[in-house]
Amino acid sequence: MGRPPCCDKVGIKKGPWTPEEDIILVSYIQEHGPGNWRSVPINTGLMRCSKSCRLRWTNYLRPGIRRGNFTPHEEGIIVHLQSLLGNRWAAIASYLPQRTDNDIKNYWNTHLKKKLQKHQAIGAIFAPPPPAESSSSIVIPTTTAGAGHVDHHHDMIANNPLFSKDNKYSHPAAEVTQQLIARRSPFADGDSSSSSYASSMDNISKLLNGFMKQSSPPQNDAAADIKPPATDIFNPLLSSFNHISGGTTTTLPAFNDMLPSPPPQQPATLVGHGGYDDEPKQRHQQGPLSPIEKWLFEEAAEQAVDLMDLSDACCSVPIMF
DNA sequence: AACGAGCACAACCGCCAGGGA
DNA sequence: CTCCCTGGCGGTTGTGCTCGT
């Protein structure tokens, strides 16, 4: 089609975002909600292209993002889903609501792929190769999704070095369920390991915490309809996680409601991250996955009893199927 | 202490699909 | 119905950091 670039490249700033830019972007979104990204740099004066604004928000600034080290459980989910779905990072990310597709993609490319290759190399020496053909570095039962898939799944898990390496990881579907159960604040672990600004949600949260308290109330009625109070969004989820860590069964406050739910329980028009409908397309693309989703959650249900033991801190949160 | 290699991750780029005019 | 705009996705690159020599 030869369509022009998303924005005029002249005068467009590139590179890492500064705290000031983040504040401007967040305050604008806070007021108007995400979407209409083309107007964001125009209205805010940010010398960024609309796509850059959207990415910055989606990957780093929006509420509900958990940063820091991936847990072995998350690794297992990613490996498993990647084997099922291929490099459909957005779809995989939908099962890990606290992680962004970019994060998962990066983690896969920098950690898991090598890890699997390494283990496969070792496995090739000590064990016969897996029978399934693969379009990637790991076994992908691409032709078996759906009927009769579960057996392949179990075989795959049994042969998967990541799952056999660590006894703590019991079952991928169970882990999916655990993720559903453990829907909680992205800052729960406090394991933000990076010291750089861009990856420091603490920094951003501090900025926002101070900034948002000074923000004026929403002027836009439409935005006001969908926008939760500023403190609910940006105060590091501030108190939102306390009740989780405290093991109570209190209904989650606004922030938790803003966390996206996993695909199987979500209509196509659901409200996405941050309470805004900012992921309609992503949800729409979940459609073809329904057999996989069904299988995942059927198996997850079978593992529910085990999960009660595994997720003691989170078991009070109801699973919404 | 200095340098280079490798790693990790934020950000960018190009393509594609959906929806509205 | 067609065209075009916008947003989303996956692949890739750039840059800063860490570690080993």
GROMACS .gro file of C-alpha atoms (C1' of nucleotides) in nm:
model
  363
    1MET     CA    1   0.000   0.000   0.000
    2GLY     CA    2   0.296   0.220   0.057
    3ARG     CA    3   0.142   0.394   0.349
    4PRO     CA    4   0.340   0.672   0.505
    5PRO     CA    5   0.505   0.635   0.842
    6CYS     CA    6   0.287   0.673   1.145
    7CYS     CA    7   0.425   1.017   1.203
    8ASP     CA    8   0.644   1.276   1.053
    9LYS     CA    9   0.994   1.172   1.139
   10VAL     CA   10   1.119   1.529   1.132
   11GLY     CA   11   1.152   1.658   1.484
   12ILE     CA   12   1.050   1.333   1.639
   13LYS     CA   13   1.248   1.243   1.943
   14LYS     CA   14   1.375   0.891   1.974
   15GLY     CA   15   1.543   0.692   2.240
   16PRO     CA   16   1.470   0.638   2.604
   17TRP     CA   17   1.182   0.819   2.766
   18THR     CA   18   1.249   1.070   3.037
   19PRO     CA   19   1.052   1.098   3.360
   20GLU     CA   20   0.911   1.425   3.240
   21GLU     CA   21   0.782   1.267   2.924
   22ASP     CA   22   0.632   0.985   3.121
   23ILE     CA   23   0.450   1.225   3.344
   24ILE     CA   24   0.316   1.417   3.052
   25LEU     CA   25   0.199   1.103   2.882
   26VAL     CA   26   0.045   0.952   3.190
   27SER     CA   27  -0.128   1.270   3.288
   28TYR     CA   28  -0.276   1.299   2.945
   29ILE     CA   29  -0.397   0.942   2.945
   30GLN     CA   30  -0.520   0.989   3.295
   31GLU     CA   31  -0.734   1.267   3.169
   32HIS     CA   32  -0.842   1.139   2.833
   33GLY     CA   33  -0.789   0.770   2.852
   34PRO     CA   34  -0.576   0.566   2.615
   35GLY     CA   35  -0.663   0.555   2.252
   36ASN     CA   36  -0.657   0.809   1.976
   37TRP     CA   37  -0.284   0.789   2.000
   38ARG     CA   38  -0.232   1.013   1.706
   39SER     CA   39  -0.365   1.302   1.904
   40VAL     CA   40  -0.147   1.233   2.204
   41PRO     CA   41   0.175   1.392   2.080
   42ILE     CA   42  -0.025   1.674   1.927
   43ASN     CA   43  -0.213   1.760   2.241
   44THR     CA   44   0.069   1.696   2.484
   45GLY     CA   45   0.348   1.853   2.290
   46LEU     CA   46   0.552   1.540   2.326
   47MET     CA   47   0.804   1.511   2.050
   48ARG     CA   48   0.723   1.147   2.015
   49CYS     CA   49   0.539   0.961   1.749
   50SER     CA   50   0.199   0.824   1.836
   51LYS     CA   51   0.321   0.471   1.814
   52SER     CA   52   0.598   0.542   2.056
   53CYS     CA   53   0.349   0.690   2.299
   54ARG     CA   54   0.127   0.388   2.274
   55LEU     CA   55   0.417   0.151   2.326
   56ARG     CA   56   0.545   0.343   2.620
   57TRP     CA   57   0.207   0.330   2.782
   58THR     CA   58   0.135  -0.027   2.694
   59ASN     CA   59   0.468  -0.169   2.793
   60TYR     CA   60   0.572   0.040   3.089
   61LEU     CA   61   0.333   0.296   3.218
   62ARG     CA   62  -0.005   0.138   3.228
   63PRO     CA   63  -0.122  -0.008   3.554
   64GLY     CA   64  -0.102  -0.377   3.604
   65ILE     CA   65   0.246  -0.438   3.476
   66ARG     CA   66   0.479  -0.645   3.676
   67ARG     CA   67   0.845  -0.602   3.612
   68GLY     CA   68   1.147  -0.787   3.731
   69ASN     CA   69   1.249  -1.145   3.721
   70PHE     CA   70   1.025  -1.405   3.578
   71THR     CA   71   0.940  -1.680   3.816
   72PRO     CA   72   0.992  -2.044   3.723
   73HIS     CA   73   0.618  -2.072   3.706
   74GLU     CA   74   0.596  -1.794   3.458
   75GLU     CA   75   0.877  -1.949   3.261
   76GLY     CA   76   0.684  -2.268   3.245
   77ILE     CA   77   0.375  -2.095   3.123
   78ILE     CA   78   0.566  -1.909   2.858
   79VAL     CA   79   0.745  -2.217   2.736
   80HIS     CA   80   0.430  -2.413   2.730
   81LEU     CA   81   0.226  -2.152   2.553
   82GLN     CA   82   0.502  -2.080   2.309
   83SER     CA   83   0.508  -2.444   2.221
   84LEU     CA   84   0.136  -2.429   2.165
   85LEU     CA   85   0.098  -2.095   2.000
   86GLY     CA   86   0.433  -2.016   1.852
   87ASN     CA   87   0.561  -1.664   1.869
   88ARG     CA   88   0.223  -1.512   1.931
   89TRP     CA   89   0.346  -1.303   2.214
   90ALA     CA   90   0.034  -1.103   2.252
   91ALA     CA   91  -0.168  -1.418   2.293
   92ILE     CA   92   0.082  -1.556   2.538
   93ALA     CA   93   0.084  -1.231   2.728
   94SER     CA   94  -0.289  -1.252   2.764
   95TYR     CA   95  -0.232  -1.548   2.991
   96LEU     CA   96   0.015  -1.351   3.197
   97PRO     CA   97  -0.179  -1.032   3.251
   98GLN     CA   98   0.097  -0.872   3.449
   99ARG     CA   99   0.350  -0.917   3.173
  100THR     CA  100   0.365  -0.740   2.844
  101ASP     CA  101   0.414  -0.912   2.517
  102ASN     CA  102   0.733  -0.718   2.473
  103ASP     CA  103   0.862  -0.840   2.804
  104ILE     CA  104   0.773  -1.196   2.727
  105LYS     CA  105   0.923  -1.173   2.385
  106ASN     CA  106   1.244  -1.033   2.522
  107TYR     CA  107   1.258  -1.290   2.794
  108TRP     CA  108   1.202  -1.565   2.549
  109ASN     CA  109   1.467  -1.441   2.312
  110THR     CA  110   1.727  -1.375   2.576
  111HIS     CA  111   1.662  -1.647   2.829
  112LEU     CA  112   1.422  -1.921   2.749
  113LYS     CA  113   1.525  -1.993   2.396
  114LYS     CA  114   1.883  -2.041   2.497
  115LYS     CA  115   1.779  -2.235   2.800
  116LEU     CA  116   1.573  -2.471   2.596
  117GLN     CA  117   1.839  -2.509   2.335
  118LYS     CA  118   2.089  -2.589   2.600
  119HIS     CA  119   1.867  -2.844   2.763
  120GLN     CA  120   1.773  -2.991   2.432
  121ALA     CA  121   2.135  -3.030   2.345
  122ILE     CA  122   2.190  -3.212   2.668
  123GLY     CA  123   1.879  -3.414   2.616
  124ALA     CA  124   1.990  -3.511   2.270
  125ILE     CA  125   2.290  -3.677   2.422
  126PHE     CA  126   2.119  -3.869   2.694
  127ALA     CA  127   1.781  -3.934   2.545
  128PRO     CA  128   1.627  -4.003   2.206
  129PRO     CA  129   1.494  -3.700   2.029
  130PRO     CA  130   1.128  -3.615   2.063
  131PRO     CA  131   0.915  -3.752   1.784
  132ALA     CA  132   0.723  -3.439   1.701
  133GLU     CA  133   0.841  -3.210   1.426
  134SER     CA  134   0.914  -2.859   1.524
  135SER     CA  135   0.901  -2.523   1.359
  136SER     CA  136   1.102  -2.369   1.636
  137SER     CA  137   1.365  -2.469   1.880
  138ILE     CA  138   1.128  -2.670   2.091
  139VAL     CA  139   0.867  -2.932   2.037
  140ILE     CA  140   0.553  -2.780   1.900
  141PRO     CA  141   0.248  -3.000   1.865
  142THR     CA  142   0.100  -2.760   1.617
  143THR     CA  143  -0.102  -3.021   1.443
  144THR     CA  144  -0.249  -3.167   1.753
  145ALA     CA  145  -0.425  -2.874   1.906
  146GLY     CA  146  -0.777  -2.968   1.983
  147ALA     CA  147  -0.900  -3.323   1.998
  148GLY     CA  148  -0.650  -3.565   2.139
  149HIS     CA  149  -0.420  -3.288   2.226
  150VAL     CA  150  -0.393  -3.352   2.592
  151ASP     CA  151  -0.187  -3.666   2.553
  152HIS     CA  152   0.062  -3.484   2.340
  153HIS     CA  153   0.065  -3.213   2.592
  154HIS     CA  154   0.158  -3.445   2.870
  155ASP     CA  155   0.425  -3.603   2.659
  156MET     CA  156   0.558  -3.268   2.572
  157ILE     CA  157   0.569  -3.161   2.931
  158ALA     CA  158   0.736  -3.480   3.032
  159ASN     CA  159   1.000  -3.430   2.769
  160ASN     CA  160   1.043  -3.065   2.834
  161PRO     CA  161   1.362  -2.997   3.024
  162LEU     CA  162   1.223  -2.686   3.177
  163PHE     CA  163   0.947  -2.877   3.342
  164SER     CA  164   1.151  -3.167   3.455
  165LYS     CA  165   1.437  -2.961   3.579
  166ASP     CA  166   1.260  -2.807   3.869
  167ASN     CA  167   1.027  -3.009   4.080
  168LYS     CA  168   0.856  -2.696   4.189
  169TYR     CA  169   0.689  -2.680   3.857
  170SER     CA  170   0.414  -2.929   3.850
  171HIS     CA  171   0.186  -2.867   3.558
  172PRO     CA  172   0.156  -2.587   3.308
  173ALA     CA  173  -0.218  -2.578   3.306
  174ALA     CA  174  -0.210  -2.566   3.680
  175GLU     CA  175   0.018  -2.274   3.656
  176VAL     CA  176  -0.221  -2.097   3.430
  177THR     CA  177  -0.482  -2.144   3.692
  178GLN     CA  178  -0.245  -2.026   3.953
  179GLN     CA  179  -0.190  -1.715   3.755
  180LEU     CA  180  -0.560  -1.665   3.741
  181ILE     CA  181  -0.588  -1.717   4.110
  182ALA     CA  182  -0.295  -1.495   4.178
  183ARG     CA  183  -0.428  -1.196   3.993
  184ARG     CA  184  -0.279  -0.932   4.207
  185SER     CA  185  -0.078  -0.620   4.214
  186PRO     CA  186   0.214  -0.613   3.977
  187PHE     CA  187   0.425  -0.471   4.252
  188ALA     CA  188   0.356  -0.749   4.488
  189ASP     CA  189   0.699  -0.901   4.471
  190GLY     CA  190   0.884  -0.577   4.483
  191ASP     CA  191   1.144  -0.743   4.271
  192SER     CA  192   1.210  -0.464   4.035
  193SER     CA  193   1.567  -0.551   3.973
  194SER     CA  194   1.674  -0.300   3.719
  195SER     CA  195   1.823   0.026   3.823
  196SER     CA  196   1.754   0.212   3.504
  197TYR     CA  197   1.480   0.462   3.495
  198ALA     CA  198   1.287   0.307   3.218
  199SER     CA  199   1.247  -0.016   3.402
  200SER     CA  200   1.186   0.126   3.741
  201MET     CA  201   0.820   0.128   3.815
  202ASP     CA  202   0.903   0.256   4.157
  203ASN     CA  203   1.038   0.569   4.002
  204ILE     CA  204   0.740   0.611   3.785
  205SER     CA  205   0.508   0.539   4.067
  206LYS     CA  206   0.674   0.796   4.285
  207LEU     CA  207   0.649   1.049   4.011
  208LEU     CA  208   0.292   0.970   3.948
  209ASN     CA  209   0.206   0.951   4.309
  210GLY     CA  210   0.310   1.306   4.361
  211PHE     CA  211   0.194   1.428   4.031
  212MET     CA  212  -0.150   1.283   4.023
  213LYS     CA  213  -0.243   1.423   4.357
  214GLN     CA  214  -0.209   1.760   4.195
  215SER     CA  215  -0.401   1.667   3.887
  216SER     CA  216  -0.725   1.838   3.817
  217PRO     CA  217  -1.041   1.632   3.801
  218PRO     CA  218  -1.139   1.504   3.460
  219GLN     CA  219  -1.290   1.751   3.225
  220ASN     CA  220  -1.398   1.508   2.968
  221ASP     CA  221  -1.724   1.340   3.048
  222ALA     CA  222  -1.655   1.042   2.834
  223ALA     CA  223  -1.320   0.996   2.994
  224ALA     CA  224  -1.472   1.042   3.332
  225ASP     CA  225  -1.708   0.759   3.263
  226ILE     CA  226  -1.431   0.510   3.228
  227LYS     CA  227  -1.155   0.657   3.430
  228PRO     CA  228  -1.107   0.543   3.784
  229PRO     CA  229  -0.967   0.784   4.038
  230ALA     CA  230  -0.609   0.876   3.985
  231THR     CA  231  -0.495   0.736   4.311
  232ASP     CA  232  -0.648   0.404   4.231
  233ILE     CA  233  -0.448   0.379   3.917
  234PHE     CA  234  -0.113   0.518   3.994
  235ASN     CA  235  -0.046   0.502   4.357
  236PRO     CA  236   0.167   0.194   4.329
  237LEU     CA  237  -0.117   0.006   4.379
  238LEU     CA  238  -0.028   0.135   4.680
  239SER     CA  239  -0.269  -0.021   4.907
  240SER     CA  240  -0.436  -0.238   4.656
  241PHE     CA  241  -0.216  -0.531   4.723
  242ASN     CA  242  -0.218  -0.519   5.096
  243HIS     CA  243  -0.521  -0.727   5.136
  244ILE     CA  244  -0.373  -0.992   4.909
  245SER     CA  245  -0.054  -1.021   5.097
  246GLY     CA  246  -0.254  -1.015   5.411
  247GLY     CA  247  -0.449  -1.314   5.292
  248THR     CA  248  -0.789  -1.159   5.331
  249THR     CA  249  -1.080  -1.211   5.103
  250THR     CA  250  -1.168  -0.849   5.065
  251THR     CA  251  -1.301  -0.755   4.727
  252LEU     CA  252  -1.021  -0.609   4.526
  253PRO     CA  253  -1.038  -0.236   4.482
  254ALA     CA  254  -1.044  -0.045   4.162
  255PHE     CA  255  -0.698  -0.134   4.056
  256ASN     CA  256  -0.746  -0.503   4.064
  257ASP     CA  257  -1.056  -0.464   3.859
  258MET     CA  258  -0.847  -0.293   3.603
  259LEU     CA  259  -0.624  -0.591   3.563
  260PRO     CA  260  -0.714  -0.775   3.249
  261SER     CA  261  -0.869  -1.109   3.290
  262PRO     CA  262  -0.748  -1.403   3.089
  263PRO     CA  263  -0.913  -1.461   2.755
  264PRO     CA  264  -1.153  -1.745   2.825
  265GLN     CA  265  -1.364  -1.540   3.056
  266GLN     CA  266  -1.360  -1.227   2.852
  267PRO     CA  267  -1.589  -1.111   2.577
  268ALA     CA  268  -1.432  -0.949   2.277
  269THR     CA  269  -1.537  -0.608   2.390
  270LEU     CA  270  -1.407  -0.634   2.738
  271VAL     CA  271  -1.241  -0.349   2.906
  272GLY     CA  272  -0.871  -0.394   2.898
  273HIS     CA  273  -0.581  -0.276   3.105
  274GLY     CA  274  -0.637   0.011   3.331
  275GLY     CA  275  -1.006  -0.008   3.289
  276TYR     CA  276  -0.978   0.126   2.941
  277ASP     CA  277  -1.076  -0.053   2.631
  278ASP     CA  278  -0.727  -0.044   2.495
  279GLU     CA  279  -0.693  -0.397   2.372
  280PRO     CA  280  -0.991  -0.475   2.158
  281LYS     CA  281  -0.787  -0.613   1.878
  282GLN     CA  282  -0.579  -0.831   2.098
  283ARG     CA  283  -0.887  -0.979   2.249
  284HIS     CA  284  -1.036  -1.023   1.912
  285GLN     CA  285  -0.742  -1.228   1.807
  286GLN     CA  286  -0.798  -1.469   2.086
  287GLY     CA  287  -1.082  -1.625   1.900
  288PRO     CA  288  -0.886  -1.895   1.719
  289LEU     CA  289  -0.733  -1.999   2.046
  290SER     CA  290  -1.052  -2.111   2.202
  291PRO     CA  291  -0.982  -2.485   2.177
  292ILE     CA  292  -0.650  -2.433   2.343
  293GLU     CA  293  -0.803  -2.210   2.599
  294LYS     CA  294  -1.071  -2.461   2.666
  295TRP     CA  295  -0.820  -2.734   2.709
  296LEU     CA  296  -0.597  -2.523   2.929
  297PHE     CA  297  -0.874  -2.439   3.162
  298GLU     CA  298  -1.026  -2.780   3.166
  299GLU     CA  299  -0.695  -2.910   3.278
  300ALA     CA  300  -0.654  -2.622   3.509
  301ALA     CA  301  -0.976  -2.712   3.677
  302GLU     CA  302  -0.847  -3.062   3.729
  303GLN     CA  303  -0.550  -2.918   3.906
  304ALA     CA  304  -0.753  -2.692   4.125
  305VAL     CA  305  -0.713  -2.906   4.432
  306ASP     CA  306  -0.338  -2.912   4.400
  307LEU     CA  307  -0.337  -2.544   4.348
  308MET     CA  308  -0.503  -2.486   4.675
  309ASP     CA  309  -0.190  -2.619   4.833
  310LEU     CA  310   0.043  -2.436   4.602
  311SER     CA  311  -0.114  -2.098   4.614
  312ASP     CA  312  -0.187  -2.063   4.978
  313ALA     CA  313  -0.145  -1.690   4.970
  314CYS     CA  314  -0.380  -1.642   4.685
  315CYS     CA  315  -0.645  -1.904   4.726
  316SER     CA  316  -0.892  -1.665   4.872
  317VAL     CA  317  -0.935  -1.491   4.541
  318PRO     CA  318  -1.215  -1.657   4.351
  319ILE     CA  319  -1.149  -1.808   4.013
  320MET     CA  320  -1.382  -1.664   3.756
  321PHE     CA  321  -1.460  -1.909   3.485
  322DA     C1'  322   4.255  -0.054   3.572
  323DA     C1'  323   4.134  -0.100   3.101
  324DC     C1'  324   3.930  -0.322   2.739
  325DG     C1'  325   3.632  -0.624   2.484
  326DA     C1'  326   3.259  -0.961   2.457
  327DG     C1'  327   2.832  -1.088   2.578
  328DC     C1'  328   2.394  -0.995   2.784
  329DA     C1'  329   1.955  -0.768   2.890
  330DC     C1'  330   1.606  -0.488   2.767
  331DA     C1'  331   1.391  -0.064   2.596
  332DA     C1'  332   1.261   0.112   2.182
  333DC     C1'  333   1.199   0.121   1.686
  334DC     C1'  334   1.047  -0.052   1.233
  335DG     C1'  335   0.763  -0.258   0.900
  336DC     C1'  336   0.369  -0.512   0.803
  337DC     C1'  337  -0.103  -0.627   0.868
  338DA     C1'  338  -0.598  -0.610   0.991
  339DG     C1'  339  -1.008  -0.367   1.130
  340DG     C1'  340  -1.301  -0.001   1.104
  341DG     C1'  341  -1.475   0.431   0.955
  342DA     C1'  342  -1.551   0.778   0.596
  343DC     C1'  343  -1.722  -0.112  -0.232
  344DT     C1'  344  -1.297   0.117  -0.188
  345DC     C1'  345  -0.965   0.380   0.031
  346DC     C1'  346  -0.726   0.539   0.408
  347DC     C1'  347  -0.627   0.593   0.893
  348DT     C1'  348  -0.524   0.394   1.319
  349DG     C1'  349  -0.380   0.062   1.628
  350DG     C1'  350  -0.167  -0.388   1.713
  351DC     C1'  351   0.180  -0.734   1.652
  352DG     C1'  352   0.621  -0.959   1.584
  353DG     C1'  353   1.092  -0.902   1.447
  354DT     C1'  354   1.488  -0.643   1.493
  355DT     C1'  355   1.805  -0.297   1.650
  356DG     C1'  356   2.046   0.015   1.967
  357DT     C1'  357   2.234   0.110   2.395
  358DG     C1'  358   2.378   0.058   2.852
  359DC     C1'  359   2.545  -0.270   3.184
  360DT     C1'  360   2.803  -0.669   3.355
  361DC     C1'  361   3.150  -0.989   3.354
  362DG     C1'  362   3.569  -1.200   3.217
  363DT     C1'  363   4.037  -1.147   3.059
   0.00000   0.00000   0.00000
